[in-house]
CSV table of C-alpha atoms and ligand atoms in Angstrom, one decimal:
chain,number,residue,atom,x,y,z
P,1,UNK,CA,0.0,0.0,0.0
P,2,UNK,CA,1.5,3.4,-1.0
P,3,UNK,CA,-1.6,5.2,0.8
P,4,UNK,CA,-0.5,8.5,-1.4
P,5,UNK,CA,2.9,8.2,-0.6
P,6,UNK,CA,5.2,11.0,-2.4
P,7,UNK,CA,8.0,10.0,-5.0
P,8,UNK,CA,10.4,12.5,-6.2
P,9,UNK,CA,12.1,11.6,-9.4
P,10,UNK,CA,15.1,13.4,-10.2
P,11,UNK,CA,15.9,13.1,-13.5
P,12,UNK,CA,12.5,11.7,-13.8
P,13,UNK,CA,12.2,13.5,-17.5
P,14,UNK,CA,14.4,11.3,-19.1
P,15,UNK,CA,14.2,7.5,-20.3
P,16,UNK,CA,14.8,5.5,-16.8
P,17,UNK,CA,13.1,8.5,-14.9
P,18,UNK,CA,9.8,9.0,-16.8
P,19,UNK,CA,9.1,4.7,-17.1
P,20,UNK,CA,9.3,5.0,-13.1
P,21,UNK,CA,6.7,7.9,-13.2
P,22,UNK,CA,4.3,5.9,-15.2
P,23,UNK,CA,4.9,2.5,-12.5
P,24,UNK,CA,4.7,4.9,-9.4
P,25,UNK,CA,1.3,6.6,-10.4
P,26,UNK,CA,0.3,3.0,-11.1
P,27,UNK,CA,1.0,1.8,-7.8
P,28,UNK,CA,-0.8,4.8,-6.3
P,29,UNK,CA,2.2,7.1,-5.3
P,30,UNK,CA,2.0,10.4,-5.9
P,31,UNK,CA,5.1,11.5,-8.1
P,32,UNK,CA,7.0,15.2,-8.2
P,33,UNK,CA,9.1,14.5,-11.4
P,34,UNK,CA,12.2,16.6,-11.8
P,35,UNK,CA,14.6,17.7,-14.7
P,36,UNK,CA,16.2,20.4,-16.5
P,37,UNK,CA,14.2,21.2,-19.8
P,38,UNK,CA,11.2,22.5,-19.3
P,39,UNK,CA,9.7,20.8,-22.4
P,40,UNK,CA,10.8,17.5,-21.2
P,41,UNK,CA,9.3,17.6,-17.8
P,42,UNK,CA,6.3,19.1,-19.2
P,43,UNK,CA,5.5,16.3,-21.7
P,44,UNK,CA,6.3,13.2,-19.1
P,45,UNK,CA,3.6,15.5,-16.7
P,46,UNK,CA,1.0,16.2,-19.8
P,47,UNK,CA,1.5,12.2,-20.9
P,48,UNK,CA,0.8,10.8,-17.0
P,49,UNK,CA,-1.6,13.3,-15.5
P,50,UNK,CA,-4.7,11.0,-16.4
P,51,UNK,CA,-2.9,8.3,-14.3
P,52,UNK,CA,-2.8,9.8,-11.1
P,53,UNK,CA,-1.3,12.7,-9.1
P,54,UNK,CA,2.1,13.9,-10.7
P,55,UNK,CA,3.8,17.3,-10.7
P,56,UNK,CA,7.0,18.9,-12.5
P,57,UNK,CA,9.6,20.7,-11.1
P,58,UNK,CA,12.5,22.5,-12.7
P,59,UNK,CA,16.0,22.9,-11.8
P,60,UNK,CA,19.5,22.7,-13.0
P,61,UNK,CA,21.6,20.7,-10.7
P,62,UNK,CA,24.8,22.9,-11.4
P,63,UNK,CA,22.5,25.6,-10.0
P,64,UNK,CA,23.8,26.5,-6.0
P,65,UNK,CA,21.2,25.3,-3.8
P,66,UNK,CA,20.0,23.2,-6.3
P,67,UNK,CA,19.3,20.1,-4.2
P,68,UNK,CA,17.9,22.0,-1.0
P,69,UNK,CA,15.0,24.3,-3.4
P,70,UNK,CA,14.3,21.4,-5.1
P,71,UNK,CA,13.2,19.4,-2.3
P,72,UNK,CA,11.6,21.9,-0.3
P,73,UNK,CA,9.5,23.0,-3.6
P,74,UNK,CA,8.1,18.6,-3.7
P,75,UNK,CA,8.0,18.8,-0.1
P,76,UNK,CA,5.8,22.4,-0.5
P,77,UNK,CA,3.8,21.1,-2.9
P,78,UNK,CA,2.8,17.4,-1.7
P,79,UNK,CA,3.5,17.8,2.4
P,80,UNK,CA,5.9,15.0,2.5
P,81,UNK,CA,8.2,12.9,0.5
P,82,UNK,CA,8.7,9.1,1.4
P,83,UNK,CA,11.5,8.4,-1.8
P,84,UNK,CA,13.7,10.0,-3.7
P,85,UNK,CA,15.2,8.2,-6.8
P,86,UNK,CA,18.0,9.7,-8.5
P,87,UNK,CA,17.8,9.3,-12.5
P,88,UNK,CA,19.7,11.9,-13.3
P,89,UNK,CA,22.7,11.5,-16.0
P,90,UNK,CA,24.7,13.4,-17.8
P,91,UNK,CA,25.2,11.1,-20.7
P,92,UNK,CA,27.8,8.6,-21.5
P,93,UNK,CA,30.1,11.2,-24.2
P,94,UNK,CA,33.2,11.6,-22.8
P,95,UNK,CA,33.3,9.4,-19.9
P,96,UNK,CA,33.1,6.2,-22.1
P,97,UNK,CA,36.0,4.6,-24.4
P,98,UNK,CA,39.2,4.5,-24.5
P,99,UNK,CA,41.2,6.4,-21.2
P,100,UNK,CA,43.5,8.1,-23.9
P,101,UNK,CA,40.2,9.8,-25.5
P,102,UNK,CA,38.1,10.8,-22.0
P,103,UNK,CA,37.6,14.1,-21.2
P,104,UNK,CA,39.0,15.5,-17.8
P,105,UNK,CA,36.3,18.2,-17.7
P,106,UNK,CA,33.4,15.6,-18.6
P,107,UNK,CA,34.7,13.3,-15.9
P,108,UNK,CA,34.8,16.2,-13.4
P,109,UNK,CA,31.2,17.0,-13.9
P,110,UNK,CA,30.3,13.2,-13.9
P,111,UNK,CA,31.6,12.8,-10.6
P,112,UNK,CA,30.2,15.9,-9.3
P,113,UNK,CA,27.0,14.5,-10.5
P,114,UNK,CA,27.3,10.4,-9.6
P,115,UNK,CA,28.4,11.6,-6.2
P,116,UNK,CA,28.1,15.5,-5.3
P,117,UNK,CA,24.8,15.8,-6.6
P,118,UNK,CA,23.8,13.0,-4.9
P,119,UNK,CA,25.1,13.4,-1.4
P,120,UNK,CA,23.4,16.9,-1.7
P,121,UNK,CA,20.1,15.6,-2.7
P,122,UNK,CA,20.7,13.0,0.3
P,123,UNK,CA,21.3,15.9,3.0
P,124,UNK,CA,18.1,17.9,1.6
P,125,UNK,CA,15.6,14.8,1.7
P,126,UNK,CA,17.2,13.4,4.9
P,127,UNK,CA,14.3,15.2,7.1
P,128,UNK,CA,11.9,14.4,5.3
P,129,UNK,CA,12.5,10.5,4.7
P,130,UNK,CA,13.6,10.1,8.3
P,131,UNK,CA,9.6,11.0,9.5
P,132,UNK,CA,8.0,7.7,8.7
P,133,UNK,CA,10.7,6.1,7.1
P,134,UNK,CA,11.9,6.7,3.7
P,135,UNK,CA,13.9,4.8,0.8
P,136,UNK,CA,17.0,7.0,-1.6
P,137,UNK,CA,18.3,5.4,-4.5
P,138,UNK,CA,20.8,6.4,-6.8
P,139,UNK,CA,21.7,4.4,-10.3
P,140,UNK,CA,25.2,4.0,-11.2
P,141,UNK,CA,26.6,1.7,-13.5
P,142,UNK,CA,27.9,-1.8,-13.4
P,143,UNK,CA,31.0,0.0,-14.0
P,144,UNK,CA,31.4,0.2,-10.4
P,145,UNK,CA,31.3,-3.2,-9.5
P,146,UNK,CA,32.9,-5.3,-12.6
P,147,UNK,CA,36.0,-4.1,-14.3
P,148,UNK,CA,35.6,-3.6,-18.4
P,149,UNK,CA,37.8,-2.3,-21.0
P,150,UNK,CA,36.6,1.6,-21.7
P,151,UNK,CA,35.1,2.2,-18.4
P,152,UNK,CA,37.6,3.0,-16.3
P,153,UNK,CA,36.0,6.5,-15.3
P,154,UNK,CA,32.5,5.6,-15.3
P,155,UNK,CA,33.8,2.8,-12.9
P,156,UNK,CA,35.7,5.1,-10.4
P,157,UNK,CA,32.4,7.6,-10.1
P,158,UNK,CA,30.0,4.6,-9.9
P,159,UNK,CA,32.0,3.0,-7.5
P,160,UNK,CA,31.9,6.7,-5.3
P,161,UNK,CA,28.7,6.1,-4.8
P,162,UNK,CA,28.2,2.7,-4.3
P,163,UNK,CA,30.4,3.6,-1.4
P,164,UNK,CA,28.0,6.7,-0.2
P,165,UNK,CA,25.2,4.2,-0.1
P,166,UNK,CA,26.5,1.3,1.7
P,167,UNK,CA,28.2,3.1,4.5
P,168,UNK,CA,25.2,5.9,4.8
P,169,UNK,CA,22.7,3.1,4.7
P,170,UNK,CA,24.2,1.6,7.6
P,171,UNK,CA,23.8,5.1,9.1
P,172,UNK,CA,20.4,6.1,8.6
P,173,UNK,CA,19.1,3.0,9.3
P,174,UNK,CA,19.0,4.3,12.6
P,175,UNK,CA,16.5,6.9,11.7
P,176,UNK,CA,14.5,4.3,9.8
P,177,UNK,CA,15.8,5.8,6.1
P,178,UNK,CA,16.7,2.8,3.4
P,179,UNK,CA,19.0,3.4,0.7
P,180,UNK,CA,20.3,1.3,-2.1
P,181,UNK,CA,22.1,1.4,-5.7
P,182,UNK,CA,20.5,0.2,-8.7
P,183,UNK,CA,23.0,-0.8,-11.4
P,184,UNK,CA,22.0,-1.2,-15.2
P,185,UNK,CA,24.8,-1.8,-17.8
P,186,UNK,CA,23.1,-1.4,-20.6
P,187,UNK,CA,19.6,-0.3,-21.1
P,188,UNK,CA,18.0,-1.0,-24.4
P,189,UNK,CA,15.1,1.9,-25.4
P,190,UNK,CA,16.7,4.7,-24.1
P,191,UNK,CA,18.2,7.9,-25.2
P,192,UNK,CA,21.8,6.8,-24.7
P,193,UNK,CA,20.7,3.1,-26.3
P,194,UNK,CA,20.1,5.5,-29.3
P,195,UNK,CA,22.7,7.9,-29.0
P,196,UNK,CA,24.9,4.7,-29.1
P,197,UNK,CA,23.1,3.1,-32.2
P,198,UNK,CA,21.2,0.1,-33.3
P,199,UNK,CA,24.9,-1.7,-34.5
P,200,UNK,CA,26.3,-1.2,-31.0
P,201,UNK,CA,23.2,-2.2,-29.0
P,202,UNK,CA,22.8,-5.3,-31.0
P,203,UNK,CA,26.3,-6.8,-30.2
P,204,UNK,CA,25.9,-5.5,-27.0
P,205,UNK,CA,22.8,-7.5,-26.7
P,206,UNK,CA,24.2,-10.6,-27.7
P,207,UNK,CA,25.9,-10.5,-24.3
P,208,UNK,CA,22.7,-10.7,-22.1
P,209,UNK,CA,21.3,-13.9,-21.9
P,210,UNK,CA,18.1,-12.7,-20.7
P,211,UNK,CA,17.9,-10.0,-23.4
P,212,UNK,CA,18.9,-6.3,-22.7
P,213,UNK,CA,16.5,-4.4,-19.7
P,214,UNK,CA,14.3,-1.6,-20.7
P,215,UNK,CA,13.2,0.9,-18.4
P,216,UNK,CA,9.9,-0.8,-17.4
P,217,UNK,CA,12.2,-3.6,-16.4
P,218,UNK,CA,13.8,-1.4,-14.1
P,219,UNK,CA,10.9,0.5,-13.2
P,220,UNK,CA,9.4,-2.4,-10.7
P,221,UNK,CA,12.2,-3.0,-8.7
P,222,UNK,CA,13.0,0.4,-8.5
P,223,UNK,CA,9.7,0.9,-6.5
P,224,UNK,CA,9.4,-2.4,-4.7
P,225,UNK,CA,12.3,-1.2,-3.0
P,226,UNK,CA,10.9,1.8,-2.2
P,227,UNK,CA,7.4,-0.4,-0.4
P,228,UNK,CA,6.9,-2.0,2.5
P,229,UNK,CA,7.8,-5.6,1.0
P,230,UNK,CA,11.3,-4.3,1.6
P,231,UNK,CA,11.0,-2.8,4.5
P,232,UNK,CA,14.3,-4.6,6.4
P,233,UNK,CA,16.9,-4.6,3.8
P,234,UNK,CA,19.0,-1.2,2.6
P,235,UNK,CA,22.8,-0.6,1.5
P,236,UNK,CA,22.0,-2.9,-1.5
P,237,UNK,CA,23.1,-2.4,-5.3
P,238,UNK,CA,21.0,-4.5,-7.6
P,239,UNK,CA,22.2,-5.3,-11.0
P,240,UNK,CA,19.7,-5.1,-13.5
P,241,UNK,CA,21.6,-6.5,-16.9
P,242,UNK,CA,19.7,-9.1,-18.3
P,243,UNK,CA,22.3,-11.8,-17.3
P,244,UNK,CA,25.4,-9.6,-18.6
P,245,UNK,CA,27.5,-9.8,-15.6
P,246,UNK,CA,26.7,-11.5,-12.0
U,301,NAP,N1,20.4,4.3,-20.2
U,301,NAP,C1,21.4,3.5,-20.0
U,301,NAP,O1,21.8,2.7,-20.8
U,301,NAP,C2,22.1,3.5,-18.6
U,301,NAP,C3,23.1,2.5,-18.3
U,301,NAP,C4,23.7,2.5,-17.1
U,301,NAP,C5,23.3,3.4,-16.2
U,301,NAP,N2,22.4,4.3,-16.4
U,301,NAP,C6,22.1,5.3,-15.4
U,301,NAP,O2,20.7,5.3,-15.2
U,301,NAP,C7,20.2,6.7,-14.8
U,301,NAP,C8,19.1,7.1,-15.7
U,301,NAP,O3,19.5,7.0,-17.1
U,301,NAP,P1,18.5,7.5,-18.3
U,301,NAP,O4,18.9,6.7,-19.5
U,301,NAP,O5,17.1,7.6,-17.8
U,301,NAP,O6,19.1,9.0,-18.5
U,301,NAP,P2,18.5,10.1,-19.5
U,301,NAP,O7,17.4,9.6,-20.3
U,301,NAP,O8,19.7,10.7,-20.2
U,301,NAP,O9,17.9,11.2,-18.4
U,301,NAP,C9,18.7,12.0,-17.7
U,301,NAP,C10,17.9,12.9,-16.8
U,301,NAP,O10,18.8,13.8,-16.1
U,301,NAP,C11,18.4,15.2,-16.4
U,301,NAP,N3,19.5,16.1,-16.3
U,301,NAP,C12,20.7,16.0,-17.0
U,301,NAP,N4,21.5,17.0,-16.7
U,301,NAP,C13,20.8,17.8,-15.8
U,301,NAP,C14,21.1,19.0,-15.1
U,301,NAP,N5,22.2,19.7,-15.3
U,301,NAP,N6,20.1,19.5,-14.3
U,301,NAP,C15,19.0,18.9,-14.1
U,301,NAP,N7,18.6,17.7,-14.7
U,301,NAP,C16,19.6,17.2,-15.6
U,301,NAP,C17,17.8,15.1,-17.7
U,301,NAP,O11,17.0,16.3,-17.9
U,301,NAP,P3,17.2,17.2,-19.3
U,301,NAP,O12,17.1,16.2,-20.4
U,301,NAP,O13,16.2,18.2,-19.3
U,301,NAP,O14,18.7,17.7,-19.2
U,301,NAP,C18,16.9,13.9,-17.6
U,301,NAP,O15,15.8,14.1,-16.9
U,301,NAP,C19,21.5,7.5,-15.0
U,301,NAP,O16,22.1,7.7,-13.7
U,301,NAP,C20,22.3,6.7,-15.9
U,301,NAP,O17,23.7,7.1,-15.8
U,301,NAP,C21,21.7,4.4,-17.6
């Protein structure tokens, strides 16, 4: 039962982010999506509003305060906020391939975002999922957990925040707050699946015995997390990869 519990999606415009939306309002939550463009968040709000209770909210992360107006805008708006799931990417260019042809600068803003961005959003939700026991999540990247050829900076941010969650998790458990790490590899259906193009996403495919996740694959187990039915676990990262890598 989500009795009109409160989800706030950042980064819930994009692929992962909006497929979430559409599960949460099924299940009965009541859903603040977040993201940048206006457009975007507009459309994912116009698409789900006959579903249920959903809301956009605007703001750049680089933005100072970011985190802390964003939050108290959802919590404004709704009166609480049980979860918080963190979609929010800023696209594989630059971080992926070869080390010799990474950028320094897009790695810096990577980080800032797989770990920065998401300890902030952390320390301006913690209030609000610690009064009747809330669930963060953040998505990173198998990256963090299996070594690969071209990865080896999508790796070290992933694996920054894989270590945020497992040690806070032990941490806020104390105030009754859950968090946990969802880890795709690669997601077929998605902006980045067609940034990277139908040739690379078929021989990546090849690799996943169970057939490449889409985001409402994801989408479930993103939110069952977030219920009751998981009530006693937390510091977890869950691969979802179709059989890619265990
Ligand atoms: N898709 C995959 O294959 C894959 C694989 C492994 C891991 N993941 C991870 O899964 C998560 C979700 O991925 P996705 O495919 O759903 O990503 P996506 O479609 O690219 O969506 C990214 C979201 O982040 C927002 N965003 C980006 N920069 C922002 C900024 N400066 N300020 C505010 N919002 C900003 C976007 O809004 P705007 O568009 O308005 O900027 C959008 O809502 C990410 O952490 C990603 O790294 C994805």
């Amino acid at each position: 039962m989500t009795d009109g519990r409160v989800l706030l999606i950042a980064g819930g415009s994009g692929s992962i982010g909006s497929a979430i939306a559409r599960e949460a309002l099924a299940q009965g939550w009541k859903v603040a999506v977040h993201g940048r463009s206006e457009d975007k968040v507009h459309a994912v709000v116009a698409g789900l509003s006959e579903q249920g209770t959903i809301d956009g909210f605007i703001a750049d992360i680089w933005e100072d305060e970011a985190a802390e107006t964003l939050v108290a805008e959802v919590a404004e708006h709704f009166g609480r906020i049980d979860a918080v799931i963190d979609c929010t990417a800023t696209g594989p260019l630059g971080i992926t391939g070869l080390f010799p042809d990474t950028s320094p600068e897009t790695f810096t803003d990577f980080l800032d975002v797989s770990v920065g961005w998401f300890e902030r959003l952390t320390h301006a939700s913690y209030g609000f999922l610690a009064q009747e026991g809330g669930t963060i999540i953040a998505f990173v990247s198998d990256a963090g957990i299996h070594a690969a050829r071209r990865q080896s900076l999508v790796g070290a941010a992933r694996a920054a925040t894989i270590g945020f969650i497992r040690n806070f998790a032990v941490e806020a458990a104390h105030d009754g707050i859950r968090a946990h790490a969802i880890s795709p590899s690669y997601v077929a259906g998605t902006d980045t699946s067609r940034r990277r193009g139908t040739e690379f996403m078929s021989r990546i495919a090849r690799r996943a015995g169970l057939g490449l996740p889409e985001p409402e694959d994801i989408a479930p187990i993103a939110l069952f997390l977030c219920s009751d039915g998981a009530r006693k676990i937390t510091g977890q990262v869950i691969s979802i990869n179709g059989g890619m890598n265990a």
